PDB file of C-alpha atoms in Angstrom:
ATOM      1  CA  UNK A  22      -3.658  -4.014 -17.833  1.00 93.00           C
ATOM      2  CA  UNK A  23      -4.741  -0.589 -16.579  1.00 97.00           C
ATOM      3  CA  UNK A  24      -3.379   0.719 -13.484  1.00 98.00           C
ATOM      4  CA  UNK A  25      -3.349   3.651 -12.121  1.00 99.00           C
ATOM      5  CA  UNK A  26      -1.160   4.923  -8.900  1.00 99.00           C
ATOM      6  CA  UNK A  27      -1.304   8.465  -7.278  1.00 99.00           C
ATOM      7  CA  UNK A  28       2.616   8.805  -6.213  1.00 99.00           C
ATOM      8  CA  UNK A  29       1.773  11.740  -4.648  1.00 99.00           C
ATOM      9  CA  UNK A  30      -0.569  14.614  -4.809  1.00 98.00           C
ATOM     10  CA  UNK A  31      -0.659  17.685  -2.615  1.00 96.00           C
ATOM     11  CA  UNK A  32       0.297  21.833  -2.851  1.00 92.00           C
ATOM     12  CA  UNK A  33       3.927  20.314  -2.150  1.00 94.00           C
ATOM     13  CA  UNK A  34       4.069  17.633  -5.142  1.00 97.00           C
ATOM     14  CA  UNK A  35       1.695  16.201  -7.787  1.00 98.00           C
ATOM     15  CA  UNK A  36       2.690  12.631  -9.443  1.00 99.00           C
ATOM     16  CA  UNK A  37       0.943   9.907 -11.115  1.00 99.00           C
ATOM     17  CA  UNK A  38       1.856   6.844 -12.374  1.00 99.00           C
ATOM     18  CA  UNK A  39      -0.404   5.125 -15.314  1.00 99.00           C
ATOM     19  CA  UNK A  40       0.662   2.014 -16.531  1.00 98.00           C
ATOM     20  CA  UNK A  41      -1.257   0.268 -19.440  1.00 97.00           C
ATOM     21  CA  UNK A  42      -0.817  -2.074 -22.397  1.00 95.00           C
ATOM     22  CA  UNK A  43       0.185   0.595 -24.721  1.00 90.00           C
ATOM     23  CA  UNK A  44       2.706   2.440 -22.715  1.00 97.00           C
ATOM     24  CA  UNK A  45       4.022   3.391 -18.640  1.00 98.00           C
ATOM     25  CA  UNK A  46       3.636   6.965 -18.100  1.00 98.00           C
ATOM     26  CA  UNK A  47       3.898   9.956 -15.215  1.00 99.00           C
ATOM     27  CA  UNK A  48       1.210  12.406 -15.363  1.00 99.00           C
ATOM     28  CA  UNK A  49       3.237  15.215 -14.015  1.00 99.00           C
ATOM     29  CA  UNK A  50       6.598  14.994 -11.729  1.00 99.00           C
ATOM     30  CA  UNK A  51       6.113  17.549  -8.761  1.00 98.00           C
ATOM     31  CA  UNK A  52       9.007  15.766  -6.764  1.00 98.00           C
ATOM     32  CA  UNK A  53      12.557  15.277  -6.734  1.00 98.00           C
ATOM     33  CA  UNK A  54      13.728  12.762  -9.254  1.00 98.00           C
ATOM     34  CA  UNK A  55      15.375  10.914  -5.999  1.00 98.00           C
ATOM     35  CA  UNK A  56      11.827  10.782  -5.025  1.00 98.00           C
ATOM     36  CA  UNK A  57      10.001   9.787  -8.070  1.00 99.00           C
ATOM     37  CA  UNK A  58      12.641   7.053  -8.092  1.00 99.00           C
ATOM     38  CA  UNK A  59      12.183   5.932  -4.350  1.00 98.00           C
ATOM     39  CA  UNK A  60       8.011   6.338  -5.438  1.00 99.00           C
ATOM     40  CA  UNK A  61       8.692   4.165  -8.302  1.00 99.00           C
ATOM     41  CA  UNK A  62      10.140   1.774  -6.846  1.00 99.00           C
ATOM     42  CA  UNK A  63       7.828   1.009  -4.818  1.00 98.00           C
ATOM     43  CA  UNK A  64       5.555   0.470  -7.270  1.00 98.00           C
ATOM     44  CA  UNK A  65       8.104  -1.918  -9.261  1.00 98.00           C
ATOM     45  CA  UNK A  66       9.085   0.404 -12.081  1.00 98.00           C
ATOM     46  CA  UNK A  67      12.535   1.752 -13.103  1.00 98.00           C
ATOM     47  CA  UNK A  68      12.544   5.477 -14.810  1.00 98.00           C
ATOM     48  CA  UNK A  69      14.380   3.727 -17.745  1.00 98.00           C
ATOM     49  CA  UNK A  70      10.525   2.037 -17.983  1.00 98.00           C
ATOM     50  CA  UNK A  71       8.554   5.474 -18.266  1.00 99.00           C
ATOM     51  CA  UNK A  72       7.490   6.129 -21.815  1.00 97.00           C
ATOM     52  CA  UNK A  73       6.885   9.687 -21.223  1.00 98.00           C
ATOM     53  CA  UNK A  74       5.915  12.160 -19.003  1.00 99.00           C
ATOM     54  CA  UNK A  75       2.428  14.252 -19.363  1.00 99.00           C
ATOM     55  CA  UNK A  76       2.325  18.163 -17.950  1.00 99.00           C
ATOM     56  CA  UNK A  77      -0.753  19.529 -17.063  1.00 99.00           C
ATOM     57  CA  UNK A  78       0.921  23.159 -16.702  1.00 98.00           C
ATOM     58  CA  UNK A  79       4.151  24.562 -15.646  1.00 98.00           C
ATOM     59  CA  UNK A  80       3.798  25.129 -12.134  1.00 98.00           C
ATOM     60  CA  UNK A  81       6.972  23.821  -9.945  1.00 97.00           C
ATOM     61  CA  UNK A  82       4.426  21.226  -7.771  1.00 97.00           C
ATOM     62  CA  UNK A  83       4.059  19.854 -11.059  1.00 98.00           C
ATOM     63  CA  UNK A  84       7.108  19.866 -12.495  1.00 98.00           C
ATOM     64  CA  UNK A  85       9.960  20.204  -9.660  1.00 98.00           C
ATOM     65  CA  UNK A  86      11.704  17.076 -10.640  1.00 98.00           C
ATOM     66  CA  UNK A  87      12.008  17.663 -14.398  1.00 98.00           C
ATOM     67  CA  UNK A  88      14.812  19.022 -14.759  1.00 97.00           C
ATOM     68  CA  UNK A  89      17.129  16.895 -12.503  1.00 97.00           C
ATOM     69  CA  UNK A  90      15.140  14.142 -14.202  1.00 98.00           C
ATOM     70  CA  UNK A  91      16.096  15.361 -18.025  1.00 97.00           C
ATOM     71  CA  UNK A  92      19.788  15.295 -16.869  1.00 96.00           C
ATOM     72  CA  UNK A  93      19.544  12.036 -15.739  1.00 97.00           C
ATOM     73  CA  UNK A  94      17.389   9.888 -18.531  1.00 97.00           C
ATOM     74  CA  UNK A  95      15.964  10.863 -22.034  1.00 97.00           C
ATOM     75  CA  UNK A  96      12.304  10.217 -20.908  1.00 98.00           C
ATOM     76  CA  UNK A  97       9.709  12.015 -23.683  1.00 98.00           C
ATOM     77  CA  UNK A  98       8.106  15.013 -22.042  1.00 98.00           C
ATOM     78  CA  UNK A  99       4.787  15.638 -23.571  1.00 99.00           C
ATOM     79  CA  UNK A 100       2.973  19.099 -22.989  1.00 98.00           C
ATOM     80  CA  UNK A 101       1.594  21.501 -25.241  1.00 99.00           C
ATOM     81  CA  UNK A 102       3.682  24.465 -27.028  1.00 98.00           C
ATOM     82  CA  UNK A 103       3.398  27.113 -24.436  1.00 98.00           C
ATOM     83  CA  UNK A 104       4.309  25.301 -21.615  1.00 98.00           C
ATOM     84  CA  UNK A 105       7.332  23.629 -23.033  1.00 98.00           C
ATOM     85  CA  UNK A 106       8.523  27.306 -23.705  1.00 97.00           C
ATOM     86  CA  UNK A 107       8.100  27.975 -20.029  1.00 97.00           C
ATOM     87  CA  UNK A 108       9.866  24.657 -19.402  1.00 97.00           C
ATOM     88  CA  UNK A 109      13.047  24.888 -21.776  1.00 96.00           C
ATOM     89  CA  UNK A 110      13.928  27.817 -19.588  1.00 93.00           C
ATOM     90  CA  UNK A 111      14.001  25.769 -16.762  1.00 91.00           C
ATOM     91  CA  UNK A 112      15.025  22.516 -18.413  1.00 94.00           C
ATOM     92  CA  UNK A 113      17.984  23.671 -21.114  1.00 88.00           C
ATOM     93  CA  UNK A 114      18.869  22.041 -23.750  1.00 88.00           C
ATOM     94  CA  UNK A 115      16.690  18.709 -24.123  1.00 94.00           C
ATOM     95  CA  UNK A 116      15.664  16.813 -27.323  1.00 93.00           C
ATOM     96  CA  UNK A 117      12.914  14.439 -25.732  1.00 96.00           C
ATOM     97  CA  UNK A 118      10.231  17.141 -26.227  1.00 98.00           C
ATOM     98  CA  UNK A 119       6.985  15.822 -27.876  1.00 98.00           C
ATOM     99  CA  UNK A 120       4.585  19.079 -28.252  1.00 98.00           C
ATOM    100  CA  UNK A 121       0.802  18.525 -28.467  1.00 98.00           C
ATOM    101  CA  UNK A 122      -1.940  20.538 -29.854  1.00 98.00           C
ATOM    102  CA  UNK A 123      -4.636  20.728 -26.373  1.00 98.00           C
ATOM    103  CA  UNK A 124      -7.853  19.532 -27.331  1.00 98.00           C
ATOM    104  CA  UNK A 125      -5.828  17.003 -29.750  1.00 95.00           C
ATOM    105  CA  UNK A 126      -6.194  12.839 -28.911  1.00 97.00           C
ATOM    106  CA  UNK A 127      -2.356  11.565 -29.635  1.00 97.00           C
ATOM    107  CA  UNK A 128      -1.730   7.574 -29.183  1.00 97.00           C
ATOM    108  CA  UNK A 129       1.068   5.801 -27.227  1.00 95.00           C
ATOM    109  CA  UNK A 130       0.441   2.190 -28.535  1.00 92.00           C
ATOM    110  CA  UNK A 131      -2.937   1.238 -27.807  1.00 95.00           C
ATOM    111  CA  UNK A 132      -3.481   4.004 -25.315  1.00 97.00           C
ATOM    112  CA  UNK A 133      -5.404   6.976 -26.570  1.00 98.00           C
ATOM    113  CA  UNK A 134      -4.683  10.471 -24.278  1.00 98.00           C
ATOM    114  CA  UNK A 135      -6.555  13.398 -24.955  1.00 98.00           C
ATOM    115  CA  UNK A 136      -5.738  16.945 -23.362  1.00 99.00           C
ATOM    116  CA  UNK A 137      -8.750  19.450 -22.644  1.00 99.00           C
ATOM    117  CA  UNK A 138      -8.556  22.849 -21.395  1.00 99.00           C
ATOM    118  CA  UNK A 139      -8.827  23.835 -17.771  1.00 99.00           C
ATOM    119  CA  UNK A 140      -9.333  27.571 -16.177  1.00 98.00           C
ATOM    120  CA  UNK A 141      -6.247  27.905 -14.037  1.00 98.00           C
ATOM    121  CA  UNK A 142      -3.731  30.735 -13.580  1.00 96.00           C
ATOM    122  CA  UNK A 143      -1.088  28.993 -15.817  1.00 98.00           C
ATOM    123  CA  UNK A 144       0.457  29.456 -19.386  1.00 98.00           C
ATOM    124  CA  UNK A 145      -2.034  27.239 -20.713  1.00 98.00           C
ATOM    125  CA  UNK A 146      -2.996  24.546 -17.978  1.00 99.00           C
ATOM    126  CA  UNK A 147      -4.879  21.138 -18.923  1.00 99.00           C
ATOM    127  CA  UNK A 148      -6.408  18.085 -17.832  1.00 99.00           C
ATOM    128  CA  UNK A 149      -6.311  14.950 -19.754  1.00 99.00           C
ATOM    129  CA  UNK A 150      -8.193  11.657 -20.547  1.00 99.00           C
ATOM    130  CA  UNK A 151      -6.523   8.286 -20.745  1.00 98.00           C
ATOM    131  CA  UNK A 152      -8.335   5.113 -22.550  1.00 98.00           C
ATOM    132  CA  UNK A 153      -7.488   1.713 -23.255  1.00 97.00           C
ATOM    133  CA  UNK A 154      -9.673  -0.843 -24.148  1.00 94.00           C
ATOM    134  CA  UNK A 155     -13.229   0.978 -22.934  1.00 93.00           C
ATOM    135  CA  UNK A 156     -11.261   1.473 -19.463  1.00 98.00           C
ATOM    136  CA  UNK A 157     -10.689   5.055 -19.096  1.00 98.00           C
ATOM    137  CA  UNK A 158      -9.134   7.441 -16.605  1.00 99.00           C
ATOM    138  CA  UNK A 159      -9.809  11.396 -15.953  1.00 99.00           C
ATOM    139  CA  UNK A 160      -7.159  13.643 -14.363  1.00 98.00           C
ATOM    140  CA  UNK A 161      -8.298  16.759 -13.128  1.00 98.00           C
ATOM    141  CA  UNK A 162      -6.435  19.607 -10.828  1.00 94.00           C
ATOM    142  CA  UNK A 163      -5.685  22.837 -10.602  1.00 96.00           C
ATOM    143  CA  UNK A 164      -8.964  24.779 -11.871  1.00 98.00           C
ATOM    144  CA  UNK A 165     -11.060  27.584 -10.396  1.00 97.00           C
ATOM    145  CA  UNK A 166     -14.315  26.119 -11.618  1.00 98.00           C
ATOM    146  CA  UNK A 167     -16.171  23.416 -14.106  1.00 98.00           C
ATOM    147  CA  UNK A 168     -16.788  24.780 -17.682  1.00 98.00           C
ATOM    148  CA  UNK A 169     -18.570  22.753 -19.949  1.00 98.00           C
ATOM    149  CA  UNK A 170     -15.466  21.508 -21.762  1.00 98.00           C
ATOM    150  CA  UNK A 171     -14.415  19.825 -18.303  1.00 98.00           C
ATOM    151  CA  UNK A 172     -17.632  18.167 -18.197  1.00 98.00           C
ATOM    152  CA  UNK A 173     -18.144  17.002 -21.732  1.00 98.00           C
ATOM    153  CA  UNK A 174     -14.556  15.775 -21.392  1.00 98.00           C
ATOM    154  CA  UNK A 175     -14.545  13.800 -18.430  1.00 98.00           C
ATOM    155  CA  UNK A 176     -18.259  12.684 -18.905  1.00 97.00           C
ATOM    156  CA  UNK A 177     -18.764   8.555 -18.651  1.00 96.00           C
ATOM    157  CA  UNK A 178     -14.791   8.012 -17.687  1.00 98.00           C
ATOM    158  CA  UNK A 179     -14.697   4.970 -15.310  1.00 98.00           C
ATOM    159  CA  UNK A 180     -12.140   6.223 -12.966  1.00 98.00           C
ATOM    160  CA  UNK A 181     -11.128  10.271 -11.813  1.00 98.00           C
ATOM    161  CA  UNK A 182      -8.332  12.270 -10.261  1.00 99.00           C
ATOM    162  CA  UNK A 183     -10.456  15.207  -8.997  1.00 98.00           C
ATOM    163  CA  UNK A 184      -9.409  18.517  -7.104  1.00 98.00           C
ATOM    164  CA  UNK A 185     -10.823  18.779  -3.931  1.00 98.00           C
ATOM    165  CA  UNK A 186      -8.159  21.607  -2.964  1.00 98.00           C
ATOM    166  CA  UNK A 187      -9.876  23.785   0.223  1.00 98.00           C
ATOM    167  CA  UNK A 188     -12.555  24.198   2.538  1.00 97.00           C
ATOM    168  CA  UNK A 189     -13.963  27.314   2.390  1.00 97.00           C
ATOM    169  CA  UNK A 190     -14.394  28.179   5.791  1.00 97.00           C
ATOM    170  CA  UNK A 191     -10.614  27.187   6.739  1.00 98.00           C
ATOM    171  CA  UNK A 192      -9.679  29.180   3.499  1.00 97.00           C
ATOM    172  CA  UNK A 193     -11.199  32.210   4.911  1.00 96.00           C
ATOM    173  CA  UNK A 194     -10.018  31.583   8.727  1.00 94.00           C
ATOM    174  CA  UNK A 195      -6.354  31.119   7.521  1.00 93.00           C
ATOM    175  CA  UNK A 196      -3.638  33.921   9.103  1.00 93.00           C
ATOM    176  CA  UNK A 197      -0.709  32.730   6.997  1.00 91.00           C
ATOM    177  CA  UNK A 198      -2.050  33.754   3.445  1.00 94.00           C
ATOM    178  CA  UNK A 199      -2.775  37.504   2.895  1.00 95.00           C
ATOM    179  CA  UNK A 200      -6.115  38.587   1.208  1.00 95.00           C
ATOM    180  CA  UNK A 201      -4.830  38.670  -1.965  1.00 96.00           C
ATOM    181  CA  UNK A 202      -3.665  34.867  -2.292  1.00 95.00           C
ATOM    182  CA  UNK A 203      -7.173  33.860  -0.848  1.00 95.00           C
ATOM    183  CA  UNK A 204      -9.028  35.824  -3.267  1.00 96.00           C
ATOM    184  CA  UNK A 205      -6.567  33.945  -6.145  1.00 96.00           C
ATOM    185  CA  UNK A 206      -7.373  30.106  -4.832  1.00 96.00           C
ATOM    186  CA  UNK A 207     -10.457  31.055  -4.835  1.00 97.00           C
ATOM    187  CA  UNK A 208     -11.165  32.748  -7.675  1.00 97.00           C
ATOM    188  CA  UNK A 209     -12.312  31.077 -11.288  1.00 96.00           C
ATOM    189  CA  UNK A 210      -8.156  30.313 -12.016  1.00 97.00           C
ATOM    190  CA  UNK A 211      -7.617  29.147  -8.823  1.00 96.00           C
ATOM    191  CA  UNK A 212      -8.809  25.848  -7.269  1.00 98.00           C
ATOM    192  CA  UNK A 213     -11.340  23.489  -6.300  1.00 98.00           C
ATOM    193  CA  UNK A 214     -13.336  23.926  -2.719  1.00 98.00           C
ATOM    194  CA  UNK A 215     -14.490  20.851  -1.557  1.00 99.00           C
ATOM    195  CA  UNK A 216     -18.165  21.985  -2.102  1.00 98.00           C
ATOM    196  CA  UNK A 217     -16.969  22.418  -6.017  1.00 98.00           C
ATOM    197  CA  UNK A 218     -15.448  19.527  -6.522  1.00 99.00           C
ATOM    198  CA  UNK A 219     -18.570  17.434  -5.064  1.00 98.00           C
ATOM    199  CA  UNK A 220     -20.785  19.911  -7.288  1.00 98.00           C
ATOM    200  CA  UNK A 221     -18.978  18.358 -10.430  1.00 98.00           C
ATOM    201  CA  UNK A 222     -18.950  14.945  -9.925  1.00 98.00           C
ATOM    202  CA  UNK A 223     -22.422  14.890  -8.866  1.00 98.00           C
ATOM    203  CA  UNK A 224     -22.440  15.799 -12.715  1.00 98.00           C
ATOM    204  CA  UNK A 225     -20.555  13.122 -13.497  1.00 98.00           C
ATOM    205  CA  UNK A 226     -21.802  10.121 -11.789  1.00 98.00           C
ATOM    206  CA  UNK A 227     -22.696   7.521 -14.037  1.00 97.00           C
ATOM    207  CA  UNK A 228     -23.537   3.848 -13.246  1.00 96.00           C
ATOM    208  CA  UNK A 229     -19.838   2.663 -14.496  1.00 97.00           C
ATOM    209  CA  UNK A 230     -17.910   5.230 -12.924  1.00 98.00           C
ATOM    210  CA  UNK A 231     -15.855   2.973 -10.491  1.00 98.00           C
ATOM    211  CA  UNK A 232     -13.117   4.930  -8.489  1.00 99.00           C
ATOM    212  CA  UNK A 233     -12.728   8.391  -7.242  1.00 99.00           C
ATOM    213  CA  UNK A 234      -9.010   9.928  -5.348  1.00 99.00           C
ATOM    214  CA  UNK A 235      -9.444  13.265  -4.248  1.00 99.00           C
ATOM    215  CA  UNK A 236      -6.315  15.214  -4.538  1.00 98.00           C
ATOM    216  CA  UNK A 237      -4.003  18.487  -4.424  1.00 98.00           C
ATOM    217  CA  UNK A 238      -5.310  18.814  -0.767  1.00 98.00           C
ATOM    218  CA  UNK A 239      -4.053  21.976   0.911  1.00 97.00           C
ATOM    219  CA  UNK A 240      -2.293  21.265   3.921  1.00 95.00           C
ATOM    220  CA  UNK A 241      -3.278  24.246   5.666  1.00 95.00           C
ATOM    221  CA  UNK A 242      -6.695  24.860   4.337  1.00 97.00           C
ATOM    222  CA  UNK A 243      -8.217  21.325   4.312  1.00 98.00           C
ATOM    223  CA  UNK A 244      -8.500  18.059   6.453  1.00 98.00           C
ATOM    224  CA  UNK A 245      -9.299  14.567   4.563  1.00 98.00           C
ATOM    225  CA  UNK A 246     -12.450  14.377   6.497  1.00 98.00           C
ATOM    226  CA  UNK A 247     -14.076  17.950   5.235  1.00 99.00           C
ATOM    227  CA  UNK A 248     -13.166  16.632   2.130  1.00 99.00           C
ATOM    228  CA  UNK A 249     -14.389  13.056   2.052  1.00 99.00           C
ATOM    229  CA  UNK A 250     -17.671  13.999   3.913  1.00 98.00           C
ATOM    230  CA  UNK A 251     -18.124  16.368   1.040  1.00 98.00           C
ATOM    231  CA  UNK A 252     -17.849  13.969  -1.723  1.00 98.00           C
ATOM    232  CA  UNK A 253     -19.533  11.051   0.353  1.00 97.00           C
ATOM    233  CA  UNK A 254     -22.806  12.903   0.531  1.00 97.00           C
ATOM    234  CA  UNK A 255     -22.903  13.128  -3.146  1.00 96.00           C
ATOM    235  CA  UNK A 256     -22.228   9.427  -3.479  1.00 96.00           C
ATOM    236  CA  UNK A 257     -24.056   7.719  -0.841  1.00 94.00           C
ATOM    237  CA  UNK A 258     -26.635   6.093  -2.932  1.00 94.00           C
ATOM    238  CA  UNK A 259     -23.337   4.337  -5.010  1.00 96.00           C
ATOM    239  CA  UNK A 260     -21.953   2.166  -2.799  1.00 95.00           C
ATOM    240  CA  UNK A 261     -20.344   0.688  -5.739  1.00 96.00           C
ATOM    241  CA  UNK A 262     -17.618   3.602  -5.850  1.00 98.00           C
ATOM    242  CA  UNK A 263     -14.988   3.516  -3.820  1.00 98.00           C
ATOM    243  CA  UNK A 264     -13.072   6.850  -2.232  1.00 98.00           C
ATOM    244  CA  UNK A 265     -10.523   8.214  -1.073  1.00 98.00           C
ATOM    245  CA  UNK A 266      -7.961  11.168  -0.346  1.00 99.00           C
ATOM    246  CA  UNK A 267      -4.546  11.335  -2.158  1.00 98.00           C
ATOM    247  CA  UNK A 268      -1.632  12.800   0.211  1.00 97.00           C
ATOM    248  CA  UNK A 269       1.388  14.151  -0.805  1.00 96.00           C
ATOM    249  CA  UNK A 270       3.491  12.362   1.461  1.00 95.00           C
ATOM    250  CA  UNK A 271       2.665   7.999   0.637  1.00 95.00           C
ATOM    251  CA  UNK A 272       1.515   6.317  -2.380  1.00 98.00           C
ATOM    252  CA  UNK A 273      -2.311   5.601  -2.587  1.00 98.00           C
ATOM    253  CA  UNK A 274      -3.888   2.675  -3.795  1.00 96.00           C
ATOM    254  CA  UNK A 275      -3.182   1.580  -7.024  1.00 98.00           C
ATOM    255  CA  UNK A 276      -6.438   1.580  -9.476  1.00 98.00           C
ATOM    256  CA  UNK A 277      -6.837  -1.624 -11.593  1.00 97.00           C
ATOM    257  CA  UNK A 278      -9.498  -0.867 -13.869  1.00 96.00           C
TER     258      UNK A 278
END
């Protein structure tokens, strides 16, 4: 079994649920821990079933439901060294840390995970690779552009969480951010565009690559449509792949790889 469920994903809240031979995880918790509950439920999983929890980087649509969630059940948090220092502040005292080196592969049973680097205005922000069994899964938000690391990690994975976080013409037409938070998503720590993120997997298209959510839309700056024609001219000639936008707001189709 490899599954993978997008609880939610959006500027409001990121969550992911992986659940695989070796072990049930969350990549991230970006919502309340009444809602990661309610999410999880849905799915058919208690929290006392979550082996651990995975943080990309510190930021609180990534990790807003940690620290109710820490009072509540001794779930493992795993994240590097620098963003659990940002975290224990947040957090208190907690004794389910589990601190990784990024770049390092660590094992939860049979599943492999495998943290890489990503350029993002965070402590020390990452994506990560999950395999089991030659089925694999890349997770991938929250970066202001592709650097070769991104690609070599994420190359030949059969399924993909990618960022497709703006368009850049609603980006620029938007009255409610000032210049200076434009300039910031859009900058090389910021975010995605939609013409970015279809620029990168256009790089990584390969004949086994299988599914492909789109997430961390902004809800001001983006529309599922700008975003899916985007990516759908890139994959046209693979009908094989199947598509879709992840939404902060419902569950999206579970993977089964």
């Amino acid at each position: 079994m490899f599954e993978i469920t997008i609880l939610a994903s959006g500027s409001s809240g990121n969550a992911t649920l992986v659940r695989s031979e070796g072990a049930t995880l969350l990549v991230d918790a970006g919502l309340s821990a009444k809602q990661l509950r309610e999410r999880l439920a849905l799915c058919g999983v208690t929290p006392e079933e979550i082996s651990g929890v995975l943080v990309t980087h510190e930021h609180g649509d990534h990790v807003k439901g940690l620290p109710q969630w820490c009072k509540q059940y001794s779930t493992p948090i795993y994240c590097n060294r620098h963003t659990a220092a940002i975290l224990r502040s947040k957090i208190g005292d907690y004794h389910g840390w589990k601190i990784f080196e990024t770049g390092a592969e660590f094992f939860l049973g049979s599943l492999s995970i495998k943290s890489f680097s990503i350029p993002h205005d965070a402590v020390d922000p990452v994506g990560f690779v999950l395999r089991e069994h030659q089925r694999s899964f890349g997770f991938l938000t929250d970066l202001g552009h592709a650097t070769t690391l991104v690609l070599e990690s994420l190359r030949n994975v059969q399924s993909l969480l990618i960022e497709a976080n703006y368009d850049e013409e609603l980006l620029q037409k938007d009255t409610k951010r000032p210049w200076a938070i434009k300039q910031r998503i859009s900058s090389r720590h910021g975010h995605l565009s939609n013409n970015a993120a279809a620029e990168l997997l256009e790089k990584l298209l390969h004949p086994e690559l299988s599914h492909v959510a789109l997430g961390h839309l902004s809800a001001d700056c983006n529309r599922a449509e700008l975003a899916l024609y985007a990516i759908g001219q890139i994959i046209k000639d693979h009908p094989s792949i199947q598509y879709w936008c992840a939404t902060p707001d419902k569950i999206s189709p579970t993977i089964v790889l």
